[in-house]
PDB file of N, CA and C in Angstrom:
ATOM      1  N   MET T   1     -53.276 -33.633 -16.139  1.00  0.00           N
ATOM      2  CA  MET T   1     -54.687 -33.330 -16.009  1.00  0.00           C
ATOM      3  C   MET T   1     -55.023 -32.216 -16.990  1.00  0.00           C
ATOM      4  N   GLN T   2     -55.912 -32.461 -17.909  1.00  0.00           N
ATOM      5  CA  GLN T   2     -56.321 -31.466 -18.886  1.00  0.00           C
ATOM      6  C   GLN T   2     -57.503 -30.681 -18.320  1.00  0.00           C
ATOM      7  N   VAL T   3     -57.298 -29.391 -18.082  1.00  0.00           N
ATOM      8  CA  VAL T   3     -58.332 -28.526 -17.539  1.00  0.00           C
ATOM      9  C   VAL T   3     -58.632 -27.454 -18.572  1.00  0.00           C
ATOM     10  N   LYS T   4     -59.905 -27.270 -18.862  1.00  0.00           N
ATOM     11  CA  LYS T   4     -60.290 -26.201 -19.775  1.00  0.00           C
ATOM     12  C   LYS T   4     -60.002 -24.872 -19.098  1.00  0.00           C
ATOM     13  N   ASN T   5     -59.334 -23.985 -19.791  1.00  0.00           N
ATOM     14  CA  ASN T   5     -58.914 -22.712 -19.213  1.00  0.00           C
ATOM     15  C   ASN T   5     -60.068 -21.723 -19.244  1.00  0.00           C
ATOM     16  N   ASN T   6     -60.956 -21.833 -18.254  1.00  0.00           N
ATOM     17  CA  ASN T   6     -62.156 -21.021 -18.175  1.00  0.00           C
ATOM     18  C   ASN T   6     -62.440 -20.744 -16.703  1.00  0.00           C
ATOM     19  N   VAL T   7     -62.840 -19.528 -16.385  1.00  0.00           N
ATOM     20  CA  VAL T   7     -63.110 -19.163 -14.994  1.00  0.00           C
ATOM     21  C   VAL T   7     -64.265 -19.978 -14.427  1.00  0.00           C
ATOM     22  N   VAL T   8     -65.297 -20.216 -15.226  1.00  0.00           N
ATOM     23  CA  VAL T   8     -66.464 -20.970 -14.750  1.00  0.00           C
ATOM     24  C   VAL T   8     -66.079 -22.403 -14.416  1.00  0.00           C
ATOM     25  N   VAL T   9     -65.228 -23.009 -15.222  1.00  0.00           N
ATOM     26  CA  VAL T   9     -64.774 -24.375 -14.942  1.00  0.00           C
ATOM     27  C   VAL T   9     -64.000 -24.403 -13.630  1.00  0.00           C
ATOM     28  N   GLY T  10     -63.163 -23.410 -13.397  1.00  0.00           N
ATOM     29  CA  GLY T  10     -62.433 -23.333 -12.136  1.00  0.00           C
ATOM     30  C   GLY T  10     -63.355 -23.159 -10.949  1.00  0.00           C
ATOM     31  N   MET T  11     -64.401 -22.360 -11.118  1.00  0.00           N
ATOM     32  CA  MET T  11     -65.362 -22.172 -10.020  1.00  0.00           C
ATOM     33  C   MET T  11     -66.114 -23.469  -9.734  1.00  0.00           C
ATOM     34  N   LEU T  12     -66.480 -24.187 -10.772  1.00  0.00           N
ATOM     35  CA  LEU T  12     -67.171 -25.462 -10.563  1.00  0.00           C
ATOM     36  C   LEU T  12     -66.260 -26.486  -9.892  1.00  0.00           C
ATOM     37  N   LEU T  13     -65.000 -26.523 -10.290  1.00  0.00           N
ATOM     38  CA  LEU T  13     -64.040 -27.412  -9.621  1.00  0.00           C
ATOM     39  C   LEU T  13     -63.875 -27.033  -8.150  1.00  0.00           C
ATOM     40  N   GLY T  14     -63.868 -25.742  -7.883  1.00  0.00           N
ATOM     41  CA  GLY T  14     -63.708 -25.281  -6.509  1.00  0.00           C
ATOM     42  C   GLY T  14     -64.913 -25.534  -5.628  1.00  0.00           C
ATOM     43  N   LEU T  15     -66.080 -25.674  -6.213  1.00  0.00           N
ATOM     44  CA  LEU T  15     -67.296 -25.914  -5.429  1.00  0.00           C
ATOM     45  C   LEU T  15     -67.498 -27.374  -5.050  1.00  0.00           C
ATOM     46  N   ILE T  16     -66.846 -28.273  -5.742  1.00  0.00           N
ATOM     47  CA  ILE T  16     -67.079 -29.705  -5.512  1.00  0.00           C
ATOM     48  C   ILE T  16     -66.751 -30.113  -4.081  1.00  0.00           C
ATOM     49  N   LEU T  17     -65.553 -29.823  -3.621  1.00  0.00           N
ATOM     50  CA  LEU T  17     -65.148 -30.272  -2.278  1.00  0.00           C
ATOM     51  C   LEU T  17     -65.907 -29.578  -1.141  1.00  0.00           C
ATOM     52  N   PRO T  18     -66.136 -28.252  -1.185  1.00  0.00           N
ATOM     53  CA  PRO T  18     -66.954 -27.671  -0.116  1.00  0.00           C
ATOM     54  C   PRO T  18     -68.383 -28.207  -0.084  1.00  0.00           C
ATOM     55  N   LEU T  19     -68.956 -28.493  -1.248  1.00  0.00           N
ATOM     56  CA  LEU T  19     -70.297 -29.088  -1.257  1.00  0.00           C
ATOM     57  C   LEU T  19     -70.292 -30.491  -0.674  1.00  0.00           C
ATOM     58  N   LEU T  20     -69.263 -31.267  -0.987  1.00  0.00           N
ATOM     59  CA  LEU T  20     -69.144 -32.596  -0.373  1.00  0.00           C
ATOM     60  C   LEU T  20     -68.950 -32.492   1.137  1.00  0.00           C
ATOM     61  N   ALA T  21     -68.175 -31.519   1.580  1.00  0.00           N
ATOM     62  CA  ALA T  21     -67.989 -31.319   3.021  1.00  0.00           C
ATOM     63  C   ALA T  21     -69.309 -30.953   3.678  1.00  0.00           C
ATOM     64  N   TRP T  22     -70.112 -30.128   3.023  1.00  0.00           N
ATOM     65  CA  TRP T  22     -71.403 -29.751   3.581  1.00  0.00           C
ATOM     66  C   TRP T  22     -72.321 -30.969   3.659  1.00  0.00           C
ATOM     67  N   VAL T  23     -72.358 -31.762   2.598  1.00  0.00           N
ATOM     68  CA  VAL T  23     -73.225 -32.948   2.590  1.00  0.00           C
ATOM     69  C   VAL T  23     -72.829 -33.902   3.703  1.00  0.00           C
ATOM     70  N   PHE T  24     -71.537 -34.166   3.843  1.00  0.00           N
ATOM     71  CA  PHE T  24     -71.111 -35.107   4.879  1.00  0.00           C
ATOM     72  C   PHE T  24     -71.310 -34.557   6.283  1.00  0.00           C
ATOM     73  N   SER T  25     -71.036 -33.276   6.498  1.00  0.00           N
ATOM     74  CA  SER T  25     -71.130 -32.751   7.863  1.00  0.00           C
ATOM     75  C   SER T  25     -72.554 -32.419   8.278  1.00  0.00           C
ATOM     76  N   GLU T  26     -73.387 -31.943   7.356  1.00  0.00           N
ATOM     77  CA  GLU T  26     -74.733 -31.509   7.722  1.00  0.00           C
ATOM     78  C   GLU T  26     -75.795 -32.584   7.503  1.00  0.00           C
ATOM     79  N   VAL T  27     -75.624 -33.426   6.528  1.00  0.00           N
ATOM     80  CA  VAL T  27     -76.658 -34.391   6.200  1.00  0.00           C
ATOM     81  C   VAL T  27     -76.378 -35.743   6.842  1.00  0.00           C
ATOM     82  N   PHE T  28     -75.185 -36.290   6.622  1.00  0.00           N
ATOM     83  CA  PHE T  28     -74.899 -37.637   7.100  1.00  0.00           C
ATOM     84  C   PHE T  28     -74.463 -37.682   8.562  1.00  0.00           C
ATOM     85  N   PHE T  29     -73.582 -36.793   8.955  1.00  0.00           N
ATOM     86  CA  PHE T  29     -73.016 -36.817  10.306  1.00  0.00           C
ATOM     87  C   PHE T  29     -73.433 -35.575  11.079  1.00  0.00           C
ATOM     88  N   ARG T  30     -74.694 -35.370  11.233  1.00  0.00           N
ATOM     89  CA  ARG T  30     -75.230 -34.129  11.815  1.00  0.00           C
ATOM     90  C   ARG T  30     -74.603 -33.811  13.171  1.00  0.00           C
ATOM     91  N   ARG T  31     -74.551 -34.752  14.075  1.00  0.00           N
ATOM     92  CA  ARG T  31     -74.044 -34.475  15.420  1.00  0.00           C
ATOM     93  C   ARG T  31     -72.866 -35.371  15.811  1.00  0.00           C
ATOM     94  N   GLU T  32     -72.486 -36.284  14.967  1.00  0.00           N
ATOM     95  CA  GLU T  32     -71.473 -37.246  15.361  1.00  0.00           C
ATOM     96  C   GLU T  32     -70.043 -36.726  15.279  1.00  0.00           C
ATOM     97  N   ILE T  33     -69.722 -35.926  14.266  1.00  0.00           N
ATOM     98  CA  ILE T  33     -68.319 -35.542  14.082  1.00  0.00           C
ATOM     99  C   ILE T  33     -68.053 -34.133  14.601  1.00  0.00           C
ATOM    100  N   ILE T  34     -67.001 -34.005  15.296  1.00  0.00           N
ATOM    101  CA  ILE T  34     -66.401 -32.746  15.723  1.00  0.00           C
ATOM    102  C   ILE T  34     -67.456 -31.700  16.104  1.00  0.00           C
ATOM    103  N   ALA T  35     -68.194 -31.974  17.150  1.00  0.00           N
ATOM    104  CA  ALA T  35     -69.286 -31.094  17.552  1.00  0.00           C
ATOM    105  C   ALA T  35     -68.794 -29.711  17.974  1.00  0.00           C
ATOM    106  N   ASP T  36     -67.633 -29.623  18.608  1.00  0.00           N
ATOM    107  CA  ASP T  36     -67.154 -28.312  19.047  1.00  0.00           C
ATOM    108  C   ASP T  36     -66.278 -27.628  18.004  1.00  0.00           C
ATOM    109  N   LYS T  37     -66.063 -28.243  16.860  1.00  0.00           N
ATOM    110  CA  LYS T  37     -65.274 -27.633  15.780  1.00  0.00           C
ATOM    111  C   LYS T  37     -66.046 -27.772  14.462  1.00  0.00           C
ATOM    112  N   PRO T  38     -67.086 -26.949  14.251  1.00  0.00           N
ATOM    113  CA  PRO T  38     -67.953 -27.128  13.080  1.00  0.00           C
ATOM    114  C   PRO T  38     -67.324 -26.718  11.750  1.00  0.00           C
ATOM    115  N   GLY T  39     -66.237 -25.955  11.767  1.00  0.00           N
ATOM    116  CA  GLY T  39     -65.642 -25.500  10.522  1.00  0.00           C
ATOM    117  C   GLY T  39     -64.572 -26.403   9.959  1.00  0.00           C
ATOM    118  N   VAL T  40     -64.205 -27.452  10.685  1.00  0.00           N
ATOM    119  CA  VAL T  40     -63.091 -28.313  10.276  1.00  0.00           C
ATOM    120  C   VAL T  40     -63.323 -28.985   8.919  1.00  0.00           C
ATOM    121  N   PRO T  41     -64.481 -29.574   8.623  1.00  0.00           N
ATOM    122  CA  PRO T  41     -64.636 -30.199   7.298  1.00  0.00           C
ATOM    123  C   PRO T  41     -64.474 -29.206   6.146  1.00  0.00           C
ATOM    124  N   TYR T  42     -64.944 -27.990   6.348  1.00  0.00           N
ATOM    125  CA  TYR T  42     -64.839 -26.979   5.304  1.00  0.00           C
ATOM    126  C   TYR T  42     -63.395 -26.519   5.129  1.00  0.00           C
ATOM    127  N   LEU T  43     -62.679 -26.388   6.211  1.00  0.00           N
ATOM    128  CA  LEU T  43     -61.289 -25.954   6.124  1.00  0.00           C
ATOM    129  C   LEU T  43     -60.403 -27.043   5.513  1.00  0.00           C
ATOM    130  N   ILE T  44     -60.741 -28.305   5.740  1.00  0.00           N
ATOM    131  CA  ILE T  44     -60.025 -29.393   5.074  1.00  0.00           C
ATOM    132  C   ILE T  44     -60.298 -29.343   3.568  1.00  0.00           C
ATOM    133  N   ALA T  45     -61.552 -29.072   3.193  1.00  0.00           N
ATOM    134  CA  ALA T  45     -61.895 -28.947   1.777  1.00  0.00           C
ATOM    135  C   ALA T  45     -61.148 -27.783   1.134  1.00  0.00           C
ATOM    136  N   VAL T  46     -60.984 -26.689   1.864  1.00  0.00           N
ATOM    137  CA  VAL T  46     -60.242 -25.538   1.352  1.00  0.00           C
ATOM    138  C   VAL T  46     -58.770 -25.896   1.170  1.00  0.00           C
ATOM    139  N   ALA T  47     -58.202 -26.637   2.099  1.00  0.00           N
ATOM    140  CA  ALA T  47     -56.797 -27.043   1.973  1.00  0.00           C
ATOM    141  C   ALA T  47     -56.602 -27.920   0.733  1.00  0.00           C
ATOM    142  N   ILE T  48     -57.535 -28.817   0.487  1.00  0.00           N
ATOM    143  CA  ILE T  48     -57.439 -29.663  -0.708  1.00  0.00           C
ATOM    144  C   ILE T  48     -57.625 -28.817  -1.970  1.00  0.00           C
ATOM    145  N   ASN T  49     -58.509 -27.810  -1.910  1.00  0.00           N
ATOM    146  CA  ASN T  49     -58.675 -26.894  -3.038  1.00  0.00           C
ATOM    147  C   ASN T  49     -57.379 -26.158  -3.348  1.00  0.00           C
ATOM    148  N   LEU T  50     -56.642 -25.777  -2.330  1.00  0.00           N
ATOM    149  CA  LEU T  50     -55.385 -25.074  -2.570  1.00  0.00           C
ATOM    150  C   LEU T  50     -54.340 -25.986  -3.204  1.00  0.00           C
ATOM    151  N   ILE T  51     -54.359 -27.264  -2.853  1.00  0.00           N
ATOM    152  CA  ILE T  51     -53.469 -28.225  -3.516  1.00  0.00           C
ATOM    153  C   ILE T  51     -53.879 -28.377  -4.985  1.00  0.00           C
ATOM    154  N   LEU T  52     -55.191 -28.434  -5.230  1.00  0.00           N
ATOM    155  CA  LEU T  52     -55.695 -28.495  -6.599  1.00  0.00           C
ATOM    156  C   LEU T  52     -55.325 -27.236  -7.374  1.00  0.00           C
ATOM    157  N   LEU T  53     -55.333 -26.099  -6.710  1.00  0.00           N
ATOM    158  CA  LEU T  53     -54.953 -24.837  -7.340  1.00  0.00           C
ATOM    159  C   LEU T  53     -53.509 -24.880  -7.832  1.00  0.00           C
ATOM    160  N   LYS T  54     -52.636 -25.459  -7.039  1.00  0.00           N
ATOM    161  CA  LYS T  54     -51.238 -25.598  -7.443  1.00  0.00           C
ATOM    162  C   LYS T  54     -51.129 -26.450  -8.706  1.00  0.00           C
ATOM    163  N   GLN T  55     -51.897 -27.529  -8.775  1.00  0.00           N
ATOM    164  CA  GLN T  55     -51.857 -28.400  -9.945  1.00  0.00           C
ATOM    165  C   GLN T  55     -52.426 -27.700 -11.182  1.00  0.00           C
ATOM    166  N   ILE T  56     -53.449 -26.890 -10.995  1.00  0.00           N
ATOM    167  CA  ILE T  56     -54.041 -26.162 -12.123  1.00  0.00           C
ATOM    168  C   ILE T  56     -53.048 -25.148 -12.675  1.00  0.00           C
ATOM    169  N   TYR T  57     -52.340 -24.461 -11.804  1.00  0.00           N
ATOM    170  CA  TYR T  57     -51.350 -23.496 -12.288  1.00  0.00           C
ATOM    171  C   TYR T  57     -50.166 -24.193 -12.960  1.00  0.00           C
ATOM    172  N   LYS T  58     -49.829 -25.388 -12.528  1.00  0.00           N
ATOM    173  CA  LYS T  58     -48.784 -26.155 -13.214  1.00  0.00           C
ATOM    174  C   LYS T  58     -49.218 -26.545 -14.625  1.00  0.00           C
ATOM    175  N   ALA T  59     -50.527 -26.730 -14.821  1.00  0.00           N
ATOM    176  CA  ALA T  59     -51.063 -27.095 -16.132  1.00  0.00           C
ATOM    177  C   ALA T  59     -51.301 -25.868 -17.008  1.00  0.00           C
ATOM    178  N   ASN T  60     -50.864 -24.697 -16.556  1.00  0.00           N
ATOM    179  CA  ASN T  60     -50.999 -23.435 -17.292  1.00  0.00           C
ATOM    180  C   ASN T  60     -52.444 -23.088 -17.626  1.00  0.00           C
ATOM    181  N   ALA T  61     -53.335 -23.309 -16.685  1.00  0.00           N
ATOM    182  CA  ALA T  61     -54.744 -22.936 -16.839  1.00  0.00           C
ATOM    183  C   ALA T  61     -55.036 -21.809 -15.844  1.00  0.00           C
ATOM    184  N   GLU T  62     -54.518 -20.615 -16.148  1.00  0.00           N
ATOM    185  CA  GLU T  62     -54.601 -19.508 -15.204  1.00  0.00           C
ATOM    186  C   GLU T  62     -56.029 -19.047 -14.948  1.00  0.00           C
ATOM    187  N   LYS T  63     -56.860 -19.008 -15.980  1.00  0.00           N
ATOM    188  CA  LYS T  63     -58.244 -18.557 -15.790  1.00  0.00           C
ATOM    189  C   LYS T  63     -59.010 -19.532 -14.897  1.00  0.00           C
ATOM    190  N   ALA T  64     -58.812 -20.820 -15.077  1.00  0.00           N
ATOM    191  CA  ALA T  64     -59.453 -21.808 -14.207  1.00  0.00           C
ATOM    192  C   ALA T  64     -58.934 -21.663 -12.778  1.00  0.00           C
ATOM    193  N   GLY T  65     -57.657 -21.349 -12.636  1.00  0.00           N
ATOM    194  CA  GLY T  65     -57.086 -21.128 -11.308  1.00  0.00           C
ATOM    195  C   GLY T  65     -57.694 -19.923 -10.619  1.00  0.00           C
ATOM    196  N   ILE T  66     -57.980 -18.874 -11.381  1.00  0.00           N
ATOM    197  CA  ILE T  66     -58.620 -17.692 -10.809  1.00  0.00           C
ATOM    198  C   ILE T  66     -60.016 -18.037 -10.303  1.00  0.00           C
ATOM    199  N   GLY T  67     -60.774 -18.811 -11.080  1.00  0.00           N
ATOM    200  CA  GLY T  67     -62.109 -19.229 -10.643  1.00  0.00           C
ATOM    201  C   GLY T  67     -62.051 -20.073  -9.383  1.00  0.00           C
ATOM    202  N   LEU T  68     -61.096 -20.987  -9.318  1.00  0.00           N
ATOM    203  CA  LEU T  68     -60.929 -21.832  -8.133  1.00  0.00           C
ATOM    204  C   LEU T  68     -60.539 -20.985  -6.926  1.00  0.00           C
ATOM    205  N   LEU T  69     -59.674 -20.016  -7.132  1.00  0.00           N
ATOM    206  CA  LEU T  69     -59.235 -19.144  -6.040  1.00  0.00           C
ATOM    207  C   LEU T  69     -60.386 -18.292  -5.508  1.00  0.00           C
ATOM    208  N   ILE T  70     -61.232 -17.795  -6.387  1.00  0.00           N
ATOM    209  CA  ILE T  70     -62.393 -16.999  -5.971  1.00  0.00           C
ATOM    210  C   ILE T  70     -63.313 -17.833  -5.078  1.00  0.00           C
ATOM    211  N   VAL T  71     -63.607 -19.048  -5.508  1.00  0.00           N
ATOM    212  CA  VAL T  71     -64.489 -19.920  -4.728  1.00  0.00           C
ATOM    213  C   VAL T  71     -63.836 -20.295  -3.404  1.00  0.00           C
ATOM    214  N   THR T  72     -62.544 -20.577  -3.412  1.00  0.00           N
ATOM    215  CA  THR T  72     -61.852 -20.975  -2.190  1.00  0.00           C
ATOM    216  C   THR T  72     -61.894 -19.868  -1.151  1.00  0.00           C
ATOM    217  N   PHE T  73     -61.595 -18.638  -1.556  1.00  0.00           N
ATOM    218  CA  PHE T  73     -61.641 -17.538  -0.598  1.00  0.00           C
ATOM    219  C   PHE T  73     -63.060 -17.242  -0.134  1.00  0.00           C
ATOM    220  N   THR T  74     -64.032 -17.396  -1.019  1.00  0.00           N
ATOM    221  CA  THR T  74     -65.429 -17.211  -0.613  1.00  0.00           C
ATOM    222  C   THR T  74     -65.835 -18.244   0.422  1.00  0.00           C
ATOM    223  N   VAL T  75     -65.431 -19.491   0.234  1.00  0.00           N
ATOM    224  CA  VAL T  75     -65.748 -20.551   1.197  1.00  0.00           C
ATOM    225  C   VAL T  75     -65.072 -20.273   2.541  1.00  0.00           C
ATOM    226  N   VAL T  76     -63.840 -19.796   2.514  1.00  0.00           N
ATOM    227  CA  VAL T  76     -63.140 -19.471   3.768  1.00  0.00           C
ATOM    228  C   VAL T  76     -63.891 -18.377   4.524  1.00  0.00           C
ATOM    229  N   ILE T  77     -64.290 -17.340   3.831  1.00  0.00           N
ATOM    230  CA  ILE T  77     -65.005 -16.237   4.489  1.00  0.00           C
ATOM    231  C   ILE T  77     -66.355 -16.709   5.020  1.00  0.00           C
ATOM    232  N   LEU T  78     -67.106 -17.465   4.220  1.00  0.00           N
ATOM    233  CA  LEU T  78     -68.407 -17.955   4.677  1.00  0.00           C
ATOM    234  C   LEU T  78     -68.276 -18.942   5.831  1.00  0.00           C
ATOM    235  N   THR T  79     -67.257 -19.771   5.803  1.00  0.00           N
ATOM    236  CA  THR T  79     -67.025 -20.701   6.910  1.00  0.00           C
ATOM    237  C   THR T  79     -66.716 -19.945   8.185  1.00  0.00           C
ATOM    238  N   PHE T  80     -65.904 -18.926   8.079  1.00  0.00           N
ATOM    239  CA  PHE T  80     -65.580 -18.144   9.264  1.00  0.00           C
ATOM    240  C   PHE T  80     -66.808 -17.441   9.819  1.00  0.00           C
ATOM    241  N   VAL T  81     -67.597 -16.833   8.953  1.00  0.00           N
ATOM    242  CA  VAL T  81     -68.756 -16.062   9.411  1.00  0.00           C
ATOM    243  C   VAL T  81     -69.849 -16.966   9.958  1.00  0.00           C
ATOM    244  N   PHE T  82     -70.191 -18.034   9.236  1.00  0.00           N
ATOM    245  CA  PHE T  82     -71.350 -18.825   9.620  1.00  0.00           C
ATOM    246  C   PHE T  82     -71.054 -20.015  10.523  1.00  0.00           C
ATOM    247  N   LYS T  83     -69.886 -20.609  10.431  1.00  0.00           N
ATOM    248  CA  LYS T  83     -69.596 -21.808  11.216  1.00  0.00           C
ATOM    249  C   LYS T  83     -68.726 -21.526  12.421  1.00  0.00           C
ATOM    250  N   ILE T  84     -67.724 -20.704  12.283  1.00  0.00           N
ATOM    251  CA  ILE T  84     -66.787 -20.494  13.370  1.00  0.00           C
ATOM    252  C   ILE T  84     -67.221 -19.335  14.261  1.00  0.00           C
ATOM    253  N   LYS T  85     -67.538 -18.211  13.685  1.00  0.00           N
ATOM    254  CA  LYS T  85     -67.849 -17.004  14.456  1.00  0.00           C
ATOM    255  C   LYS T  85     -69.193 -17.101  15.161  1.00  0.00           C
ATOM    256  N   LEU T  86     -70.182 -17.721  14.550  1.00  0.00           N
ATOM    257  CA  LEU T  86     -71.520 -17.764  15.140  1.00  0.00           C
ATOM    258  C   LEU T  86     -71.701 -18.853  16.173  1.00  0.00           C
ATOM    259  N   HIS T  87     -70.757 -19.791  16.295  1.00  0.00           N
ATOM    260  CA  HIS T  87     -70.915 -20.869  17.274  1.00  0.00           C
ATOM    261  C   HIS T  87     -70.320 -20.526  18.564  1.00  0.00           C
TER     262      HIS T  87
END
């Protein structure tokens, strides 16, 4: 996988899965999936981001990995504050 070694590219890669999780959980499946566990789709997206992070570091794209890591930790903190803690 050829990844441009840029922090912004890593941040954009890191935003894809959490945004997809938000679209599926909030727009399409508003009340149908996991009603008592609202943070699960986001945490699954974070787990996949961490697997992607491993692949990015194997490709020697450290700056892109830093951008992905920043977004991943931000999503974890926001998921905890807004989805898990407030429910």
